[in-house]
Coordinates of C-alpha atoms and ligand atoms in Angstrom, one line a residue:
Chain V
M1 CA 27.1 -8.2 -10.8
I2 CA 26.2 -10.9 -9.0
T3 CA 27.8 -13.9 -8.6
T4 CA 26.8 -16.9 -5.7
S5 CA 29.1 -20.1 -5.7
G6 CA 28.4 -22.8 -3.1
L7 CA 26.4 -21.4 -2.0
T8 CA 24.3 -23.3 1.0
K9 CA 22.0 -22.5 3.7
V10 CA 20.4 -25.2 6.4
Y11 CA 17.8 -24.5 8.0
R12 CA 18.4 -26.3 11.5
S13 CA 14.8 -25.8 13.8
G14 CA 13.7 -27.8 16.9
G15 CA 16.7 -31.3 15.7
R16 CA 15.0 -30.9 12.0
E17 CA 17.4 -29.6 9.4
V18 CA 16.4 -28.7 5.8
T19 CA 18.6 -28.0 3.2
A20 CA 17.1 -24.4 1.5
L21 CA 19.8 -23.6 -1.1
D22 CA 22.7 -26.9 -1.6
G23 CA 25.9 -25.5 -3.6
V24 CA 24.3 -22.6 -5.7
D25 CA 26.2 -21.5 -8.6
L26 CA 24.1 -18.6 -9.9
H27 CA 26.2 -15.7 -12.1
V28 CA 24.3 -12.4 -13.4
R29 CA 26.2 -10.3 -15.7
E30 CA 25.9 -7.0 -15.5
G31 CA 23.1 -4.8 -16.8
E32 CA 20.4 -8.5 -17.0
V33 CA 17.4 -9.1 -15.8
Y34 CA 18.0 -12.6 -14.3
G35 CA 14.6 -14.4 -13.2
V36 CA 14.8 -16.6 -10.4
L37 CA 12.1 -19.8 -11.2
G38 CA 11.2 -23.3 -9.3
Q39 CA 8.0 -24.6 -7.6
S40 CA 7.1 -23.4 -4.3
G41 CA 9.7 -24.6 -1.1
A42 CA 12.5 -24.9 -3.9
G43 CA 14.7 -22.5 -2.4
K44 CA 14.4 -19.0 -4.4
S45 CA 13.8 -16.8 -1.6
T46 CA 15.8 -18.1 0.6
L47 CA 18.3 -17.2 -2.5
I48 CA 17.6 -13.8 -3.0
R49 CA 17.6 -13.3 0.5
C50 CA 20.8 -14.2 0.8
V51 CA 22.7 -12.5 -1.6
N52 CA 22.3 -9.5 0.3
L53 CA 23.3 -11.8 3.9
L54 CA 19.6 -10.8 4.7
E55 CA 19.7 -14.5 5.7
R56 CA 22.9 -15.9 6.7
P57 CA 24.4 -18.8 4.5
T58 CA 25.9 -22.0 6.3
A59 CA 28.3 -22.4 3.3
G60 CA 29.8 -20.6 0.2
T61 CA 30.0 -16.6 -1.2
V62 CA 28.5 -13.7 -2.5
T63 CA 29.9 -11.9 -4.3
V64 CA 27.5 -9.0 -5.9
A65 CA 29.7 -5.5 -8.0
G66 CA 32.7 -7.1 -6.5
Q67 CA 32.8 -7.3 -2.9
D68 CA 32.4 -10.1 -1.0
L69 CA 29.2 -10.0 1.0
T70 CA 30.3 -12.8 3.2
A71 CA 33.4 -11.6 3.9
L72 CA 32.0 -8.1 5.1
A73 CA 29.3 -10.2 7.1
G74 CA 31.0 -10.9 10.5
R75 CA 30.2 -12.9 13.2
G76 CA 26.7 -12.8 15.3
R77 CA 23.6 -12.0 13.8
R78 CA 23.9 -8.3 13.6
A79 CA 24.9 -6.3 10.4
S80 CA 28.7 -4.8 10.5
G81 CA 28.9 -1.4 9.2
A82 CA 30.5 -2.1 6.3
L83 CA 27.6 -4.8 5.7
R84 CA 25.2 -2.3 6.1
Q85 CA 26.9 -0.1 3.7
A86 CA 26.8 -2.5 1.2
R87 CA 23.2 -2.8 1.5
S88 CA 22.3 0.4 0.8
R89 CA 23.6 -0.2 -3.1
I90 CA 21.7 -3.0 -3.5
G91 CA 17.9 -2.6 -3.7
M92 CA 15.0 -4.6 -2.5
V93 CA 11.6 -5.1 -3.8
F94 CA 9.0 -7.4 -2.0
Q95 CA 6.1 -9.2 -2.9
H96 CA 4.2 -7.3 0.1
F97 CA 5.3 -4.0 -1.1
N98 CA 6.6 -3.9 3.3
L99 CA 6.0 0.7 3.0
L100 CA 5.6 2.4 6.4
S101 CA 2.1 2.9 6.6
S102 CA 2.4 5.2 9.4
R103 CA 4.7 7.9 6.6
T104 CA 3.6 9.2 3.3
V105 CA 4.5 7.6 -0.3
Q106 CA 7.6 10.6 0.0
A107 CA 8.4 9.9 3.4
N108 CA 8.9 5.8 2.3
V109 CA 11.4 6.9 -0.1
E110 CA 13.8 9.0 2.2
L111 CA 13.7 6.8 4.7
P112 CA 16.9 5.1 3.0
L113 CA 18.3 8.5 2.3
E114 CA 17.8 9.2 6.3
I115 CA 20.0 6.0 6.7
L116 CA 22.2 7.5 4.0
G117 CA 22.5 11.3 6.2
L118 CA 21.0 12.9 3.5
D119 CA 19.9 16.6 4.8
R120 CA 16.5 17.0 4.5
R121 CA 16.5 19.5 1.7
E122 CA 18.4 17.0 -0.4
R123 CA 15.9 13.9 0.9
G124 CA 13.0 16.1 -0.4
R125 CA 14.4 16.6 -4.0
K126 CA 15.0 12.9 -4.6
A127 CA 12.4 11.6 -3.4
L128 CA 10.3 13.5 -5.5
E129 CA 12.6 12.7 -8.8
L130 CA 12.4 8.8 -8.3
L131 CA 8.3 9.6 -7.6
D132 CA 8.9 11.3 -10.7
L133 CA 10.6 8.4 -12.4
V134 CA 8.0 5.3 -11.0
G135 CA 5.0 8.0 -12.5
L136 CA 3.7 9.0 -9.0
A137 CA 4.7 12.5 -8.7
D138 CA 0.9 13.3 -7.8
K139 CA 1.2 11.2 -4.9
A140 CA 3.5 12.4 -2.9
K141 CA 1.5 13.1 0.1
S142 CA -0.9 10.3 0.5
Y143 CA -0.2 7.5 2.5
P144 CA 0.1 3.7 1.0
A145 CA -3.3 2.7 2.5
Q146 CA -4.4 5.5 -0.1
L147 CA -3.0 3.9 -3.0
S148 CA -3.8 0.3 -5.2
G149 CA -1.4 -2.3 -4.8
G150 CA 0.3 -1.6 -8.3
Q151 CA 0.9 2.0 -6.7
K152 CA 2.1 0.3 -3.7
Q153 CA 4.2 -1.3 -5.6
R154 CA 6.2 1.5 -7.5
V155 CA 6.7 3.4 -3.9
G156 CA 8.3 0.0 -3.0
I157 CA 10.9 0.4 -6.4
A158 CA 11.2 4.1 -6.0
R159 CA 12.5 3.7 -2.0
A160 CA 14.6 0.8 -3.5
L161 CA 16.3 2.9 -6.2
A162 CA 16.8 5.7 -3.5
G163 CA 20.5 4.4 -2.9
D164 CA 21.1 4.8 -6.0
P165 CA 21.7 1.0 -6.3
K166 CA 23.4 -1.0 -8.8
V167 CA 21.6 -4.4 -8.3
L168 CA 17.6 -4.7 -7.9
L169 CA 16.7 -8.1 -5.9
S170 CA 13.2 -8.3 -6.5
D171 CA 11.8 -11.5 -4.8
E172 CA 7.7 -12.1 -6.4
S173 CA 7.5 -8.3 -6.8
T174 CA 4.1 -8.7 -9.1
S175 CA 2.5 -11.7 -7.7
A176 CA 0.1 -10.3 -5.9
L177 CA -0.6 -7.7 -8.8
D178 CA -3.2 -8.4 -11.3
P179 CA -1.8 -9.7 -14.6
E180 CA -2.1 -5.8 -16.1
T181 CA -1.1 -4.6 -13.2
T182 CA 2.1 -7.0 -13.2
R183 CA 2.7 -5.9 -17.1
S184 CA 3.4 -2.1 -16.6
I185 CA 5.6 -3.1 -13.3
L186 CA 8.0 -5.0 -15.5
G187 CA 7.2 -2.7 -17.9
L188 CA 9.2 0.0 -15.7
L189 CA 11.6 -2.6 -14.5
R190 CA 12.4 -2.8 -17.9
D191 CA 13.0 0.8 -18.0
L192 CA 14.5 0.8 -15.5
N193 CA 17.2 -2.2 -16.8
R194 CA 17.8 0.0 -19.4
Q195 CA 17.7 3.8 -18.6
L196 CA 19.8 2.8 -15.6
G197 CA 21.7 0.0 -16.4
L198 CA 20.3 -1.6 -13.7
T199 CA 21.0 -5.2 -13.0
V200 CA 18.2 -7.6 -12.1
L201 CA 17.5 -10.1 -9.8
L202 CA 14.1 -12.1 -9.8
I203 CA 12.2 -14.0 -8.3
T204 CA 9.1 -15.2 -9.4
H205 CA 7.1 -17.8 -10.8
E206 CA 5.4 -17.1 -13.8
M207 CA 6.4 -17.8 -17.0
D208 CA 5.4 -15.1 -18.3
V209 CA 7.1 -12.6 -16.5
V210 CA 10.0 -14.5 -17.6
K211 CA 9.0 -14.2 -20.7
T212 CA 8.0 -10.3 -21.1
I213 CA 11.8 -9.0 -19.6
C214 CA 14.1 -11.5 -18.4
D215 CA 17.3 -12.2 -20.1
S216 CA 18.4 -14.6 -18.6
A217 CA 16.5 -17.4 -15.9
A218 CA 17.3 -20.1 -14.1
L219 CA 15.5 -23.1 -12.8
M220 CA 15.7 -24.3 -8.9
K221 CA 15.0 -27.6 -7.3
G222 CA 14.8 -28.1 -4.0
G223 CA 17.7 -26.1 -3.7
R224 CA 19.4 -26.7 -6.5
I225 CA 19.9 -24.7 -9.6
T226 CA 18.7 -27.4 -12.0
E227 CA 19.0 -24.9 -15.6
S228 CA 20.5 -21.7 -16.4
G229 CA 21.6 -19.4 -19.2
T230 CA 20.6 -16.7 -21.5
V231 CA 16.8 -17.3 -22.5
A232 CA 17.9 -17.7 -26.2
E233 CA 20.5 -20.6 -24.8
L234 CA 17.6 -22.2 -23.3
L235 CA 15.3 -22.3 -26.0
A236 CA 18.1 -23.8 -27.7
T237 CA 18.4 -26.7 -25.2
P238 CA 16.8 -30.1 -26.8
G239 CA 15.1 -31.3 -23.3
S240 CA 15.4 -27.8 -21.7
E241 CA 12.0 -28.0 -18.4
L242 CA 12.5 -23.8 -18.6
A243 CA 12.0 -24.4 -22.9
R244 CA 9.2 -26.0 -22.6
E245 CA 7.5 -24.3 -20.0
L246 CA 8.0 -21.1 -22.1
F247 CA 7.1 -22.5 -24.7
P248 CA 4.3 -25.5 -24.2
V249 CA 2.9 -26.9 -27.5
G250 CA 0.6 -29.6 -26.8
G251 CA -1.1 -32.6 -29.3
E252 CA -1.5 -36.1 -29.1
P253 CA 0.1 -38.4 -32.1
S254 CA -3.1 -40.1 -34.3
G255 CA -2.1 -43.6 -34.7
P256 CA 0.7 -45.7 -33.5
D257 CA 2.6 -45.7 -36.5
R258 CA 3.8 -41.6 -36.1
T259 CA 6.8 -40.4 -35.5
V260 CA 6.3 -36.5 -33.4
V261 CA 8.5 -33.5 -34.3
D262 CA 8.7 -30.9 -31.6
V263 CA 10.5 -28.0 -34.1
T264 CA 11.3 -25.0 -32.6
F265 CA 11.6 -21.7 -34.9
H266 CA 14.1 -18.5 -33.7
G267 CA 14.6 -15.3 -36.1
E268 CA 15.1 -16.0 -39.6
A269 CA 14.1 -19.4 -39.4
A270 CA 10.7 -18.2 -38.2
T271 CA 10.1 -17.1 -42.0
Q272 CA 11.0 -19.6 -44.4
P273 CA 8.3 -22.2 -45.6
V274 CA 10.4 -25.1 -43.8
I275 CA 7.1 -27.6 -43.8
S276 CA 5.9 -27.2 -47.5
Q277 CA 9.5 -27.9 -48.3
L278 CA 9.6 -31.0 -46.2
S279 CA 6.5 -32.2 -47.8
R280 CA 7.3 -31.7 -51.0
T281 CA 10.8 -32.8 -51.2
Y282 CA 10.2 -36.0 -49.7
N283 CA 6.3 -36.1 -51.0
I284 CA 5.2 -37.3 -47.5
D285 CA 2.4 -35.7 -45.7
I286 CA 2.7 -33.6 -42.4
S287 CA 0.1 -32.5 -40.1
I288 CA 0.4 -29.9 -37.0
L289 CA -0.4 -31.4 -33.5
G290 CA 0.4 -27.8 -32.0
A291 CA 1.7 -24.7 -32.3
A292 CA 2.9 -21.6 -30.8
M293 CA 4.2 -18.1 -32.3
D294 CA 5.5 -15.6 -29.2
T295 CA 8.3 -13.1 -28.7
V296 CA 10.4 -14.2 -25.8
A297 CA 13.0 -12.1 -24.4
G298 CA 12.3 -9.5 -27.7
K299 CA 12.8 -12.0 -30.5
Q300 CA 10.3 -13.7 -32.6
V301 CA 10.6 -18.0 -31.7
G302 CA 7.7 -20.7 -32.7
R303 CA 7.2 -23.5 -31.9
M304 CA 5.3 -26.0 -33.7
R305 CA 4.5 -30.0 -32.7
I306 CA 4.1 -32.4 -35.8
E307 CA 3.5 -35.6 -37.0
L308 CA 5.4 -38.0 -39.3
P309 CA 3.7 -41.2 -40.6
G310 CA 5.9 -43.7 -40.0
R311 CA 7.8 -44.8 -37.2
F312 CA 10.8 -42.9 -36.6
E313 CA 13.4 -45.0 -38.0
E314 CA 11.7 -44.4 -41.2
N315 CA 11.8 -40.3 -40.6
V316 CA 15.6 -40.3 -40.6
V317 CA 16.1 -38.2 -43.6
P318 CA 13.5 -36.1 -43.8
I319 CA 14.3 -35.0 -39.6
G320 CA 17.8 -34.8 -40.8
F321 CA 16.3 -32.2 -43.5
L322 CA 14.7 -29.8 -41.0
R323 CA 18.2 -29.7 -39.0
E324 CA 19.6 -28.5 -41.9
Q325 CA 17.3 -25.5 -42.1
G326 CA 18.9 -24.3 -38.9
L327 CA 15.7 -25.8 -36.8
Q328 CA 16.2 -27.0 -33.4
V329 CA 14.2 -30.7 -34.0
D330 CA 12.8 -32.7 -30.4
V331 CA 11.9 -36.3 -30.8
A332 CA 8.8 -36.6 -29.0
G333 CA 8.7 -39.5 -26.7
A334 CA 12.3 -39.6 -26.4
A335 CA 13.3 -37.5 -23.2
A336 CA 17.5 -36.3 -23.6
G337 CA 19.4 -38.7 -21.7
T338 CA 17.8 -41.8 -22.5
D339 CA 18.5 -44.2 -24.8
V340 CA 16.2 -43.7 -27.0
A341 CA 17.2 -40.5 -27.4
D342 CA 21.0 -41.8 -28.2
A343 CA 19.8 -43.6 -30.6
A344 CA 17.2 -40.9 -32.3
E345 CA 20.2 -39.0 -31.4
A346 CA 23.0 -41.2 -33.5
L347 CA 20.2 -41.9 -36.6
I348 CA 19.8 -38.7 -37.1
Q349 CA 23.1 -37.3 -37.4
E350 CA 23.7 -40.2 -40.1
G351 CA 21.0 -39.4 -41.7
A352 CA 21.9 -35.7 -42.2
K353 CA 25.7 -37.1 -44.1
Chain T
M1 CA -20.3 18.1 55.4
T2 CA -21.6 21.2 54.0
W3 CA -19.8 21.9 50.4
S4 CA -18.1 24.2 51.7
Q5 CA -15.8 22.2 54.3
M6 CA -15.8 18.9 51.7
Q7 CA -14.9 21.3 48.3
P8 CA -11.1 22.2 49.8
L9 CA -10.9 18.7 50.9
L10 CA -12.1 17.9 47.2
H11 CA -9.8 20.1 45.5
D12 CA -6.6 19.6 47.5
A13 CA -7.0 15.5 46.8
C14 CA -8.4 15.7 42.8
L15 CA -4.7 18.0 42.9
D16 CA -3.4 14.5 44.4
T17 CA -4.4 12.0 42.2
L18 CA -3.5 13.8 38.9
F19 CA 0.1 14.7 41.0
M20 CA 0.3 11.0 41.4
V21 CA -1.1 9.8 38.0
W22 CA 1.0 12.5 35.6
W23 CA 4.2 11.4 37.4
S24 CA 4.0 7.9 37.5
T25 CA 3.5 8.0 34.4
V26 CA 5.4 9.8 32.8
Y27 CA 8.4 7.5 34.6
T28 CA 6.4 4.7 33.9
V29 CA 6.8 5.9 30.2
L30 CA 10.5 7.0 30.7
G31 CA 10.7 3.0 32.5
G32 CA 8.7 1.1 30.8
L33 CA 9.2 1.4 26.6
P34 CA 12.6 0.7 26.9
L35 CA 11.6 -2.2 28.9
G36 CA 9.4 -3.9 26.7
I37 CA 11.9 -3.0 23.9
L38 CA 14.0 -4.6 25.4
L39 CA 11.8 -7.7 25.9
Y40 CA 11.3 -7.5 22.8
L41 CA 14.8 -7.0 20.9
T42 CA 16.2 -9.9 23.5
E43 CA 13.8 -13.3 22.4
R44 CA 14.1 -16.0 20.6
G45 CA 14.8 -14.8 16.8
G46 CA 14.4 -11.1 17.5
L47 CA 17.0 -8.5 16.2
L48 CA 19.5 -8.5 19.4
P49 CA 18.3 -12.7 20.6
N50 CA 19.6 -13.3 24.3
V51 CA 18.3 -16.0 25.8
V52 CA 19.6 -14.9 29.7
V53 CA 18.6 -11.2 29.2
N54 CA 15.4 -12.1 27.8
K55 CA 14.7 -14.5 30.5
A56 CA 16.0 -12.3 33.5
V57 CA 14.4 -9.3 32.7
G58 CA 11.4 -11.2 31.9
A59 CA 10.8 -12.9 35.4
V60 CA 11.1 -9.7 36.9
V61 CA 8.2 -8.4 34.9
N62 CA 6.4 -11.7 35.4
I63 CA 7.2 -11.6 39.6
A64 CA 6.6 -7.8 39.4
R65 CA 3.1 -8.2 37.8
S66 CA 1.9 -10.8 40.1
V67 CA 2.4 -8.9 43.2
P68 CA -0.9 -7.4 44.5
F69 CA -0.4 -3.4 44.1
I70 CA -1.5 -3.1 48.0
I71 CA 1.1 -5.4 49.3
L72 CA 3.3 -4.1 46.7
I73 CA 3.1 -0.9 48.0
V74 CA 4.4 -1.7 51.5
W75 CA 6.4 -4.0 50.4
L76 CA 8.1 -1.0 48.6
I77 CA 8.1 1.4 52.2
P78 CA 11.6 1.4 52.8
F79 CA 12.9 1.9 49.2
T80 CA 10.4 4.4 49.1
R81 CA 11.7 6.0 52.1
L82 CA 15.6 5.4 51.3
V83 CA 14.6 6.8 47.4
I84 CA 12.6 10.1 48.5
N85 CA 12.9 10.3 52.5
T86 CA 9.5 9.9 52.9
S87 CA 7.1 6.9 52.4
I88 CA 4.1 9.0 52.9
G89 CA 2.0 11.5 50.6
P90 CA 2.0 11.7 47.0
S91 CA 5.2 11.9 45.9
A92 CA 5.6 9.2 47.8
A93 CA 3.3 7.2 45.9
V94 CA 4.3 7.8 43.3
V95 CA 7.5 5.5 43.5
A96 CA 5.0 2.5 44.3
L97 CA 3.0 4.2 41.8
T98 CA 5.8 4.4 39.0
I99 CA 6.7 0.4 40.1
G100 CA 4.2 -1.4 39.8
A101 CA 2.7 0.0 36.7
I102 CA 6.5 -0.4 34.6
P103 CA 6.4 -4.1 34.6
F104 CA 3.0 -3.6 33.0
F105 CA 3.3 -1.1 30.4
A106 CA 6.0 -2.9 29.6
R107 CA 4.3 -6.0 28.4
L108 CA 2.0 -3.7 26.5
V109 CA 4.6 -2.2 24.5
E110 CA 6.6 -5.5 23.8
T111 CA 2.8 -7.0 22.5
S112 CA 2.6 -3.8 20.7
L113 CA 5.6 -4.2 19.2
R114 CA 5.3 -7.7 17.9
E115 CA 2.2 -7.0 16.3
V116 CA 4.8 -4.7 13.6
D117 CA 4.8 -6.5 10.3
H118 CA 8.4 -8.4 10.2
G119 CA 8.2 -7.6 6.2
L120 CA 9.4 -3.9 7.5
I121 CA 11.7 -4.4 9.6
E122 CA 13.4 -6.7 6.8
A123 CA 12.7 -3.9 4.3
V124 CA 14.7 -1.4 6.3
Q125 CA 17.4 -3.8 7.0
A126 CA 17.8 -4.6 3.2
M127 CA 18.2 -0.7 2.9
G128 CA 20.6 -0.5 5.3
G129 CA 19.4 0.3 8.7
G130 CA 20.7 -1.2 11.9
T131 CA 19.1 -1.6 15.2
W132 CA 18.4 1.4 16.2
T133 CA 16.9 2.3 12.8
V134 CA 14.8 -0.1 12.9
I135 CA 13.5 0.4 16.7
F136 CA 13.0 4.8 15.7
K137 CA 11.7 4.4 12.3
V138 CA 9.8 1.3 11.6
L139 CA 9.1 -0.4 15.3
L140 CA 7.8 2.9 17.4
P141 CA 6.1 5.0 14.9
Q142 CA 4.2 2.1 13.6
A143 CA 3.2 1.2 16.9
L144 CA 2.2 4.0 18.3
A145 CA -1.5 3.9 17.3
S146 CA -1.3 0.4 19.4
L147 CA 1.8 2.4 22.1
V148 CA -1.1 5.0 23.3
A149 CA -3.7 2.1 23.4
G150 CA -1.6 1.1 26.4
L151 CA -0.8 3.8 27.4
T152 CA -3.9 4.9 27.9
T153 CA -5.1 1.1 29.8
T154 CA -2.0 2.0 32.2
V155 CA -3.3 5.2 32.9
I156 CA -6.3 3.9 33.7
A157 CA -5.2 1.2 35.7
L158 CA -2.4 4.0 37.4
I159 CA -5.5 5.6 38.2
G160 CA -7.3 2.9 40.2
Y161 CA -3.4 2.5 42.0
S162 CA -3.2 5.7 43.0
A163 CA -6.7 5.1 45.0
M164 CA -5.2 2.5 46.7
A165 CA -1.9 4.0 47.1
G166 CA -5.1 6.9 49.1
A167 CA -5.5 4.4 51.1
V168 CA -2.2 4.0 53.0
G169 CA -1.1 7.6 53.2
G170 CA -0.5 8.3 49.6
G171 CA -3.1 11.0 49.3
G172 CA -5.5 11.6 46.7
L173 CA -9.3 11.1 46.3
G174 CA -8.5 7.1 47.9
Q175 CA -7.4 9.2 50.3
V176 CA -10.2 10.8 51.2
A177 CA -13.0 8.0 49.9
I178 CA -11.1 5.7 53.3
N179 CA -10.8 8.4 56.0
Y180 CA -14.0 10.4 55.5
G181 CA -16.5 8.0 53.5
Y182 CA -15.7 4.7 55.0
Q183 CA -14.4 5.6 58.5
R184 CA -16.8 9.1 59.3
Q185 CA -19.3 7.5 57.4
E186 CA -20.2 10.3 54.8
H187 CA -21.5 8.4 52.2
G188 CA -22.0 12.6 50.2
L189 CA -18.4 13.1 50.1
M190 CA -17.6 9.0 49.0
N191 CA -20.2 9.4 46.3
I192 CA -18.7 12.6 45.0
T193 CA -15.0 11.0 44.7
I194 CA -16.9 8.5 43.0
V195 CA -18.3 10.3 40.5
L196 CA -15.0 12.0 40.1
L197 CA -13.1 8.9 39.1
V198 CA -15.2 8.2 37.0
V199 CA -15.3 11.4 35.2
I200 CA -11.2 11.5 34.8
V201 CA -10.9 7.8 33.7
T202 CA -13.9 9.0 31.2
V203 CA -12.0 11.5 30.0
V204 CA -8.3 9.4 30.4
Q205 CA -10.5 6.6 27.9
L206 CA -11.6 9.3 25.1
A207 CA -8.8 10.9 25.3
G208 CA -6.9 7.8 24.7
D209 CA -9.2 6.4 21.8
L210 CA -9.7 9.7 20.2
S211 CA -5.6 9.7 20.1
V212 CA -5.9 6.1 18.6
R213 CA -8.3 6.4 16.1
R214 CA -6.0 9.5 15.2
L215 CA -3.3 8.2 14.2
A216 CA -4.6 4.7 12.6
R217 CA -6.8 6.6 10.3
R218 CA -3.7 8.0 9.3
T219 CA -1.9 4.6 9.1
G220 CA -5.5 3.6 7.0
R221 CA -6.5 0.9 9.6
Q222 CA -10.2 0.3 11.1
P223 CA -10.9 3.1 13.4
A224 CA -11.1 1.9 17.1
P225 CA -14.5 2.2 18.6
V226 CA -15.5 4.6 21.1
G227 CA -18.2 3.9 22.9
V228 CA -19.7 4.0 26.1
R229 CA -19.9 0.5 26.1
R230 CA -16.5 -0.3 25.8
L231 CA -15.3 2.5 28.6
W232 CA -17.0 1.0 31.1
S233 CA -15.7 -2.6 30.5
A234 CA -12.7 -0.9 30.4
N235 CA -13.5 0.4 34.4
R236 CA -14.8 -2.3 35.1
T237 CA -11.4 -4.6 34.3
P238 CA -8.2 -1.7 35.3
G239 CA -5.9 -4.8 34.1
P240 CA -6.5 -5.7 30.4
R241 CA -4.1 -7.8 29.0
K242 CA -3.4 -8.1 25.1
T243 CA -6.4 -9.2 23.4
E244 CA -7.6 -5.8 25.1
V245 CA -5.0 -3.6 22.7
T246 CA -5.4 -5.8 19.7
E247 CA -9.0 -4.8 20.2
V248 CA -8.5 -1.0 21.2
A249 CA -5.8 -1.0 17.5
P250 CA -7.0 -3.5 14.9
E251 CA -4.9 -4.2 11.8
T252 CA -6.5 -4.6 8.9
T253 CA -3.6 -5.4 6.6
Ligands
LIG401 N1 13.5 -19.5 8.2 C1 12.7 -20.6 8.0 N2 13.7 -22.1 8.6 C2 13.2 -22.9 8.8 N3 12.6 -23.6 7.0 C3 13.1 -22.5 5.8 C4 12.6 -20.7 6.2 N4 12.2 -20.0 5.9 C5 12.0 -20.9 5.0 N5 12.5 -22.7 4.8 C6 12.7 -24.3 4.3 O1 13.1 -23.3 3.2 C7 13.0 -24.5 2.2 C8 13.4 -22.8 0.7 O2 12.6 -22.1 1.1 P1 12.0 -20.7 0.2 O3 11.4 -19.4 0.6 O4 13.1 -20.5 -0.4 O5 11.1 -21.2 -1.0 P2 10.0 -20.2 -2.0 O6 11.2 -21.4 -3.5 O7 11.0 -19.2 -2.3 O8 9.5 -20.4 -2.3 P3 7.5 -20.1 -2.5 O9 7.5 -19.9 -4.4 O10 6.6 -20.8 -1.7 O11 8.0 -18.3 -2.3 C9 11.7 -24.5 2.6 O12 11.7 -25.9 2.5 C10 10.9 -23.5 3.6 O13 10.3 -24.4 4.3
LIG402 MG1 9.5 -17.5 -1.8

């Protein structure tokens, strides 16, 4: 639904150049909620603003709903008619709501409809319908200043939906809200995604947001996407930073000659008594250093950090056993890609045989 | 001079002053508002950035603003004669007043527009709005309270200018004060014209503040203070700058 390829944005200010986006390839499928995470300054806002060309990319293309927006843009800073037309089919929600304080709630929702050229009666009907959808029908005649933050964001969402968009862009739309309100706004976005088949691209720096509503996620660092995929894929990727962030488990080994292993359970496996089986089969004592259980993307996922006695070489067989049970096993202290990790991998493969 | 002698004199002078202020206000808005919008749009990083236009318009505005009004009137005499075939009387004064006030008001408009949150412009662009939509649906409505405050300041400046125009044959209260009060030493008449000018300025300021408050209350901003002290500080400095405007319509967001 949204595809960017080689998207690059370089800001030039006073002779200095800042590469905010460095060849970003993003692919958001139709009907999914896609979260982009990253630290401040990673280029998240720049990315989302490039999607509807509020920011002109320096290089690369943006395709939304099969339409190449970069080709529509035209030269110069002014948006071409074709681009404006395309934008009216892409909703956008902002961190600071960006409602016009001079207009009532209803008039705010009507604004995109005025731009689309609908007549007064139709605008009123549609606006009330949308306000009803976001649960604010009774506030139609209020001014934004009289609303709470959560209510303002609901108005922002209703306004974003006015043009019957297929795609909704959201830049930290819950960052200015308290946790309770955040949940209700996320719930609303989830419902809209399901009811209207809306594709949602959202920027956030809160892992909770991804956990609650995202089907897929990407991690941005220094203008690049370093990890991306469906949440399940990410959780199944050994050494995935996003997975670790989504699912932090702590715990330090109790002594030097110990092997620390992170075990991730998905769905079915979460209900198997694997740890006690492991203990019985190999007659070893297992201590649990840390554990967490949560629902990610609507699925039960658990993560456990366990400690086995003896060094890694002595535990190759038990670890192989865990693998056989369909669990994802990461040996802690051996980050993926390092020699230790490779050696561990090789040994485990052997052990499994 | 007796009251029956003064009364028709003052009556006509008042009407002349109101005539000058009214029409110069109308033309100032017609000229200054678009000019202010143009300055705002063409500035660097603006919606229609254009260095040449911005610098040129800005230079003309600055020059016009730095010429003292009394000199501007005299300097404009040939031009005024060209436009309305005469260089004396209230109609002639309107030409000079308008040309003197347009640059002043244009700067106030530009300042007011700059106060509009850029996020709102972006929101409208994101929903497919073009530059005209941004001007008419975002900039002007959002800046309205601040624009009204700027207009109030401009009108009060125009009242002051109109008295100066009176000194060089424009008519109105200023001319009465100079011709009778100063040259014929009619102190009573002089005092009455001053009282009348104060009353007019006070009424304009109160009406302006009231409208600003109305607009501000609707949009949930902090109401502007209306008080005698503010009124007097505004009267003493008929050419307030940016700070004056922000004081009248402070943003709370
Ligand atoms: N208009 C601009 N001019 C110059 N540099 C800019 C501009 N906008 C963004 N940048 C730079 O681009 C980089 C990415 O900024 P961006 O706003 O996309 O980050 P972000 O990931 O959204 O951060 P945050 O989480 O703080 O919102 C930063 O280094 C920033 O300084
Ligand atoms: Mg940002």
